[in-house]
């Protein structure tokens, strides 16, 4: 950054400049996470102007200043600028801006929207010129709307944008510095979409194996379409979930690195992509069949309910997680036109309830290790650890019992030429469930047991053995 006249105030924008995020979208998402019905109030607020909308949002939410994603380059400039006034000047509402300024302790003055005036673009430029005089301040901003401010500024610092904006700013005033954007790339979006979580959707292929239709090309094609449809729909929900969980994620030791929580992807882009990718999933579902599309709709409603509310309610959350895994199997059966098996549904519900409890156990153990009494964003306390462990292990063993009862059932005798071989699966499953709980008890479990199982060598061997035994028993 060039040396500048120290008498000029340094005025800094908030959204996209000091923050790698946008307070308007942050407050909107925080409000919808609290009560989605407020979505229907926003059009009425807009009738009174954008400043009024910001004030209505700001009066209803709190954004912990200590968790927000700040741009360290901007903070460093502010820390080293001590010989002239530093002003936080933003279009965001003062009710949310003042706590940020108080937390940082780097500003002598705050100028912000007040519910009547939207301090953006021309309004901001005129306000700063009136306060400090024409060319009496340097302004740090990140968007084309800031060109109207730089027209009154003595110097420009362009942040988080490309060289074209810096060139346009140079036509308005002297460009003192250019800090290029540090936005995410394709890999960042893949991470945000949680493509690795598509491993869970392999459950839609289970009916191919249990119905002995894994060599039928038409069934394989339908199951493949179902897999993609579930994946796209799930990614749409993951995006929405991450957008609604910004504050809880930022308080989590690992989730705070998620792209939206960390500010590496724009919130607006996520808000646009989430519905588009979900609609793409439903379009694929209809290619498969209308019945499968209905199953996918049930999955979406269940997942959305879980993300918005149910994941915070003790025990309902884990039952819902188990149901979501089971719905994938139901979807796979419907996609290939296979009859649903009572035994398969009962087995999957108990086993996945065990894995859901394992997920909560892992979160509680992490909270305990970090000296916290509650799991972040959940209704459990660390005192629940022993109970969660016992309930989860019991559910897993009951799942194996259901499978053992299935082996001698009429359905099994009809499907398998040598069903007695299936008894070999019982000790293998008991071993795997017990091992998963031991790994978690030792603190080595991934946040998501399904992802852990897909990456864990021992679990991979168990899966391979189970598939081999089933194939031999056919």
XYZ file of C-alpha atoms in Angstrom:
474
model
C 0.000 0.000 0.000
C 1.338 3.423 -0.974
C 2.062 6.115 1.580
C -0.792 8.616 1.719
C -1.466 11.928 3.409
C -2.096 11.058 7.045
C -4.741 13.787 7.446
C -7.169 11.913 5.194
C -9.560 9.591 6.973
C -9.423 5.908 6.058
C -13.018 4.815 5.376
C -13.626 1.086 5.100
C -16.599 -0.760 3.680
C -17.890 -3.777 5.607
C -19.573 -6.279 3.291
C -17.113 -7.966 0.959
C -14.263 -5.761 2.176
C -13.651 -5.998 5.901
C -15.883 -9.076 5.946
C -15.635 -11.979 3.543
C -19.413 -12.085 3.664
C -22.491 -9.850 3.476
C -24.405 -8.771 6.584
C -27.688 -8.422 4.660
C -27.645 -12.075 3.626
C -26.197 -13.128 6.973
C -29.082 -11.503 8.864
C -31.686 -12.780 6.392
C -30.452 -16.356 6.722
C -30.209 -16.100 10.505
C -33.818 -14.916 10.651
C -35.076 -17.687 8.348
C -33.176 -20.270 10.362
C -35.032 -19.016 13.444
C -38.437 -18.846 11.739
C -38.853 -19.557 7.985
C -42.288 -17.894 8.002
C -40.587 -14.483 8.073
C -39.927 -15.058 4.366
C -43.498 -13.922 3.713
C -42.931 -10.639 5.589
C -39.990 -9.478 3.492
C -42.050 -8.271 0.466
C -44.088 -6.019 2.784
C -40.921 -4.622 4.360
C -39.516 -3.921 0.896
C -42.435 -1.596 0.199
C -40.824 0.842 2.634
C -37.366 0.581 1.099
C -34.178 -1.421 1.465
C -33.055 0.476 4.563
C -36.290 -0.528 6.298
C -35.727 -4.186 5.392
C -32.239 -4.051 6.887
C -33.538 -2.489 10.095
C -36.301 -5.109 10.414
C -33.767 -7.896 9.971
C -31.233 -6.315 12.305
C -33.816 -5.805 15.063
C -34.654 -9.514 15.064
C -31.264 -11.257 14.876
C -27.853 -11.182 16.492
C -24.645 -12.010 14.649
C -21.764 -12.852 17.014
C -19.017 -10.491 15.886
C -16.270 -12.803 17.098
C -17.303 -15.582 14.696
C -17.637 -13.580 11.463
C -15.120 -14.205 8.614
C -12.861 -11.141 8.469
C -10.338 -10.435 5.730
C -6.999 -10.545 7.526
C -5.360 -8.302 4.911
C -7.813 -5.515 5.698
C -7.411 -6.020 9.437
C -3.648 -5.701 9.069
C -4.015 -2.376 7.234
C -6.327 -1.100 9.964
C -3.948 -2.214 12.714
C -1.015 -0.401 11.116
C -3.027 2.755 10.378
C -2.956 4.699 13.624
C -2.105 8.280 12.625
C -5.413 9.160 10.978
C -9.120 8.535 11.610
C -10.420 5.088 10.741
C -14.090 4.950 9.803
C -16.307 1.921 9.250
C -18.726 3.107 6.566
C -21.277 0.578 5.368
C -24.735 0.106 3.912
C -25.491 -2.500 6.587
C -27.682 -1.490 9.501
C -26.067 0.158 12.502
C -27.688 -2.285 14.934
C -25.495 -5.063 13.503
C -22.501 -2.929 12.545
C -21.799 -1.257 15.896
C -21.134 -4.576 17.726
C -18.617 -5.462 15.005
C -16.799 -2.158 15.420
C -16.839 -2.546 19.214
C -15.448 -6.081 18.938
C -12.571 -5.088 16.649
C -11.706 -1.844 18.435
C -10.075 -0.481 15.276
C -12.457 2.356 14.344
C -12.888 5.843 15.706
C -16.225 6.322 13.944
C -19.073 4.262 12.444
C -21.362 5.359 9.614
C -24.156 2.949 8.633
C -27.732 2.641 7.416
C -30.272 3.689 10.051
C -33.601 2.269 8.880
C -34.399 5.367 6.810
C -31.312 6.009 4.661
C -29.582 3.190 2.808
C -25.935 4.250 3.035
C -24.803 2.780 -0.273
C -23.413 4.078 -3.561
C -24.212 7.761 -4.105
C -25.660 8.155 -0.612
C -22.423 6.885 0.911
C -20.242 9.039 -1.340
C -22.190 12.210 -0.520
C -22.244 11.420 3.206
C -18.483 10.913 3.311
C -17.845 14.072 1.262
C -20.047 16.045 3.635
C -18.296 14.576 6.673
C -14.665 14.847 5.499
C -14.847 17.133 2.461
C -14.321 16.371 -1.218
C -11.172 14.241 -1.613
C -10.739 14.392 2.146
C -10.839 10.656 2.689
C -9.521 7.394 1.290
C -12.057 4.667 0.699
C -11.605 0.897 0.789
C -14.297 -1.022 -1.136
C -14.921 -4.112 -3.201
C -17.756 -3.543 -5.717
C -18.801 -1.460 -8.701
C -21.293 0.374 -6.528
C -18.237 1.821 -4.756
C -17.218 3.699 -7.912
C -19.779 6.320 -6.841
C -17.883 6.666 -3.563
C -14.435 6.772 -5.162
C -15.656 9.712 -7.272
C -15.472 11.776 -4.047
C -12.426 10.084 -2.474
C -8.830 11.174 -2.364
C -7.643 7.587 -2.823
C -8.999 4.116 -3.468
C -8.097 0.740 -2.035
C -9.732 -1.990 -4.115
C -10.375 -5.218 -2.220
C -11.641 -8.649 -3.264
C -12.210 -7.869 -6.916
C -10.352 -8.106 -10.207
C -8.051 -5.712 -12.050
C -10.903 -4.281 -14.148
C -12.489 -2.696 -11.093
C -9.108 -1.279 -10.088
C -8.765 0.270 -13.569
C -12.234 1.806 -13.352
C -11.471 3.116 -9.862
C -8.304 4.733 -11.243
C -10.513 6.842 -13.530
C -12.204 8.250 -10.426
C -9.237 8.738 -8.105
C -5.750 7.496 -7.293
C -5.614 3.754 -6.600
C -3.444 3.283 -3.528
C -3.621 -0.508 -3.395
C -5.336 -3.501 -4.953
C -5.964 -6.630 -2.877
C -7.201 -9.278 -5.358
C -10.111 -11.569 -4.602
C -9.428 -14.795 -2.733
C -12.636 -16.540 -3.713
C -13.070 -20.264 -3.957
C -12.592 -22.335 -7.116
C -14.235 -25.435 -8.558
C -12.823 -27.592 -5.769
C -14.349 -25.232 -3.223
C -17.758 -25.667 -4.828
C -17.330 -29.442 -4.859
C -16.616 -29.227 -1.158
C -19.693 -27.025 -0.599
C -21.869 -29.464 -2.531
C -20.397 -32.242 -0.369
C -20.027 -34.584 -3.312
C -18.212 -37.010 -0.997
C -21.518 -37.386 0.861
C -22.954 -38.965 -2.277
C -21.417 -42.159 -0.900
C -24.549 -42.402 1.254
C -26.647 -42.553 -1.889
C -25.038 -45.863 -2.798
C -27.773 -47.209 -0.543
C -30.159 -46.868 -3.499
C -28.198 -49.738 -5.075
C -28.950 -52.117 -2.199
C -32.255 -53.332 -3.729
C -30.321 -54.310 -6.859
C -28.437 -56.825 -4.746
C -31.249 -57.989 -2.473
C -33.675 -58.406 -5.395
C -30.985 -60.238 -7.409
C -31.286 -57.798 -10.310
C -27.693 -56.596 -10.394
C -27.193 -58.116 -13.868
C -30.285 -56.514 -15.413
C -29.198 -53.524 -17.594
C -32.535 -51.707 -17.289
C -32.523 -51.975 -13.505
C -28.900 -50.847 -13.348
C -29.740 -47.791 -15.488
C -32.749 -46.875 -13.332
C -30.704 -47.286 -10.159
C -27.987 -45.064 -11.641
C -30.494 -42.308 -12.394
C -31.874 -42.654 -8.867
C -28.365 -42.323 -7.458
C -27.752 -39.072 -9.372
C -31.180 -37.682 -8.461
C -30.606 -38.319 -4.757
C -27.123 -36.810 -5.042
C -28.300 -33.571 -6.648
C -31.221 -33.222 -4.250
C -28.972 -33.908 -1.257
C -26.384 -31.351 -2.431
C -29.129 -28.734 -2.753
C -30.158 -29.408 0.836
C -26.524 -29.368 2.009
C -26.094 -25.910 0.487
C -29.245 -24.655 2.187
C -28.245 -26.279 5.470
C -24.818 -24.611 5.411
C -26.401 -21.245 4.630
C -28.841 -21.522 7.526
C -26.201 -22.815 9.956
C -23.541 -20.146 9.476
C -23.236 -19.145 13.136
C -23.307 -22.686 14.632
C -20.816 -23.862 11.984
C -18.418 -21.032 12.832
C -18.445 -22.137 16.461
C -17.551 -25.717 15.490
C -13.836 -26.666 15.342
C -14.147 -28.348 11.919
C -17.328 -26.972 10.360
C -16.030 -23.394 10.606
C -13.876 -24.224 7.574
C -16.917 -24.909 5.387
C -16.886 -22.542 2.365
C -19.866 -20.358 3.308
C -18.962 -20.193 6.999
C -15.379 -19.260 6.109
C -16.472 -16.696 3.535
C -14.686 -18.341 0.593
C -17.933 -18.572 -1.407
C -20.520 -15.761 -1.769
C -23.758 -16.351 0.115
C -25.817 -15.039 -2.806
C -24.348 -17.673 -5.133
C -25.323 -20.376 -2.678
C -28.857 -18.998 -2.402
C -29.193 -19.151 -6.190
C -27.583 -22.550 -6.717
C -29.416 -24.441 -3.963
C -32.871 -24.378 -5.635
C -31.420 -24.888 -9.131
C -29.531 -28.051 -8.236
C -32.525 -29.382 -6.307
C -34.793 -28.867 -9.331
C -32.233 -30.688 -11.476
C -32.491 -33.650 -9.094
C -36.281 -33.728 -9.413
C -36.046 -33.474 -13.203
C -33.884 -36.612 -13.189
C -36.311 -38.307 -10.808
C -39.173 -37.907 -13.283
C -36.981 -39.490 -15.941
C -36.972 -42.567 -13.725
C -40.670 -42.575 -12.758
C -43.337 -40.453 -11.108
C -43.388 -42.854 -8.145
C -39.663 -42.380 -7.591
C -40.087 -38.598 -7.842
C -42.649 -38.843 -5.039
C -40.159 -40.759 -2.866
C -37.527 -38.113 -3.607
C -40.009 -35.396 -2.627
C -40.599 -37.160 0.704
C -36.830 -37.342 1.184
C -36.470 -33.623 0.430
C -39.248 -32.605 2.832
C -37.790 -34.820 5.558
C -34.277 -33.476 5.001
C -35.476 -29.880 4.963
C -37.463 -30.438 8.172
C -34.392 -31.977 9.747
C -32.160 -29.070 8.710
C -34.587 -26.358 9.830
C -35.795 -27.765 13.129
C -35.698 -31.478 13.884
C -31.929 -31.807 14.234
C -32.169 -29.724 17.405
C -34.748 -31.992 19.090
C -33.339 -34.833 21.204
C -33.996 -38.341 19.848
C -36.260 -37.116 17.057
C -33.085 -36.066 15.251
C -31.506 -39.521 15.277
C -34.765 -41.262 14.342
C -35.059 -38.848 11.402
C -31.474 -39.538 10.344
C -32.143 -43.281 10.395
C -35.325 -42.721 8.380
C -33.435 -40.666 5.789
C -30.972 -43.512 5.229
C -33.864 -45.960 4.931
C -35.697 -43.731 2.449
C -32.707 -44.058 0.128
C -33.205 -47.825 0.109
C -36.939 -47.363 -0.487
C -36.098 -45.036 -3.375
C -33.784 -47.621 -4.893
C -36.506 -50.284 -4.715
C -39.116 -47.983 -6.265
C -36.702 -46.900 -9.012
C -36.172 -50.483 -10.248
C -39.775 -51.543 -9.597
C -38.835 -54.019 -6.885
C -41.170 -55.003 -4.061
C -40.202 -53.475 -0.717
C -38.928 -56.006 1.801
C -40.196 -55.683 5.381
C -37.029 -57.394 6.603
C -34.720 -55.032 4.738
C -36.539 -51.947 6.028
C -36.512 -53.196 9.621
C -32.831 -54.133 9.438
C -31.832 -50.788 7.890
C -33.852 -48.751 10.394
C -32.133 -50.306 13.415
C -28.634 -50.280 11.917
C -28.924 -46.693 10.749
C -30.363 -45.639 14.097
C -27.181 -47.041 15.618
C -25.066 -45.013 13.168
C -27.116 -41.872 13.845
C -26.547 -42.304 17.581
C -22.869 -42.862 16.798
C -22.788 -39.524 14.980
C -24.250 -37.750 18.019
C -21.900 -39.610 20.354
C -18.930 -38.374 18.327
C -20.175 -34.772 18.475
C -20.718 -34.989 22.228
C -17.269 -36.497 22.773
C -15.764 -33.628 20.777
C -17.707 -31.101 22.863
C -16.456 -32.740 26.050
C -12.864 -32.667 24.803
C -13.225 -28.929 24.110
C -14.587 -28.219 27.573
C -18.173 -27.579 26.486
C -21.339 -28.830 28.134
C -23.538 -28.993 25.020
C -23.069 -30.153 21.443
C -23.234 -27.099 19.165
C -26.633 -26.757 17.501
C -27.982 -29.923 19.124
C -30.197 -30.673 22.097
C -27.758 -33.016 23.835
C -25.409 -32.380 26.742
C -22.161 -34.201 27.448
C -23.908 -35.834 30.395
C -25.910 -37.824 27.830
C -22.799 -39.601 26.513
C -23.270 -42.929 28.371
C -26.960 -43.111 27.466
C -26.350 -42.290 23.809
C -23.652 -44.950 23.691
C -25.847 -47.668 25.196
C -28.867 -46.829 23.046
C -26.789 -46.740 19.878
C -25.008 -50.038 20.494
C -28.305 -51.725 21.401
C -29.930 -50.512 18.169
C -27.064 -51.953 16.135
C -27.298 -55.364 17.801
C -31.086 -55.419 17.316
C -30.467 -54.802 13.621
C -28.294 -57.933 13.497
C -31.027 -59.845 15.350
C -33.562 -58.794 12.704
C -31.225 -60.105 10.034
C -30.789 -63.407 11.893
C -34.574 -63.848 12.033
C -34.779 -63.114 8.321
C -32.428 -65.952 7.409
C -35.007 -68.653 8.253
C -37.985 -66.684 6.917
C -40.014 -67.878 3.871
C -38.749 -64.852 1.906
C -35.123 -65.851 2.441
C -35.760 -69.513 1.559
C -37.399 -68.400 -1.682
C -34.649 -65.982 -2.736
C -31.526 -67.967 -1.797
C -30.498 -71.446 -2.861
C -28.261 -71.784 0.201
C -29.622 -69.385 2.859
C -27.642 -71.011 5.682
C -24.536 -69.288 4.339
C -26.119 -65.987 5.361
C -25.456 -66.913 8.998
C -21.830 -65.977 8.296
C -22.965 -62.368 8.001
C -24.143 -62.188 11.622
C -20.697 -62.375 13.309
C -19.254 -60.075 10.653
C -21.958 -57.455 11.282
C -21.599 -57.797 15.060
C -17.868 -57.237 14.689
C -18.349 -54.190 12.468
C -20.907 -52.481 14.703
C -18.814 -53.139 17.809
C -15.676 -51.866 16.084
C -17.390 -48.662 14.957
C -18.382 -47.892 18.534
C -14.931 -48.691 19.877
C -13.314 -46.414 17.282
C -15.680 -43.615 18.294
C -15.063 -44.247 21.998
C -11.339 -43.796 21.342
C -11.976 -40.475 19.596
C -10.955 -41.624 16.108
C -14.358 -41.454 14.396
C -15.185 -39.031 11.561
C -18.120 -36.672 12.118
C -20.132 -38.844 9.730
C -19.917 -42.621 10.358
C -21.058 -43.430 6.805
C -18.165 -41.427 5.357
C -15.813 -43.094 7.845
C -17.051 -46.538 6.802
C -16.484 -45.731 3.140
C -12.886 -44.666 3.791
C -11.978 -47.160 6.528
C -10.034 -50.240 5.369
C -11.636 -52.517 7.963
C -15.142 -51.420 6.926
C -14.277 -51.892 3.259
C -13.242 -55.484 3.957
C -16.482 -56.084 5.870
C -18.560 -54.735 2.971
C -16.655 -56.854 0.456
C -17.123 -59.998 2.569
C -20.844 -59.341 2.989
C -21.357 -58.890 -0.747
C -19.333 -62.027 -1.499
C -21.331 -64.141 0.966
C -24.639 -62.897 -0.441
C -23.524 -63.720 -3.998
C -22.428 -67.232 -3.019
C -25.689 -67.832 -1.159
C -27.831 -66.925 -4.188
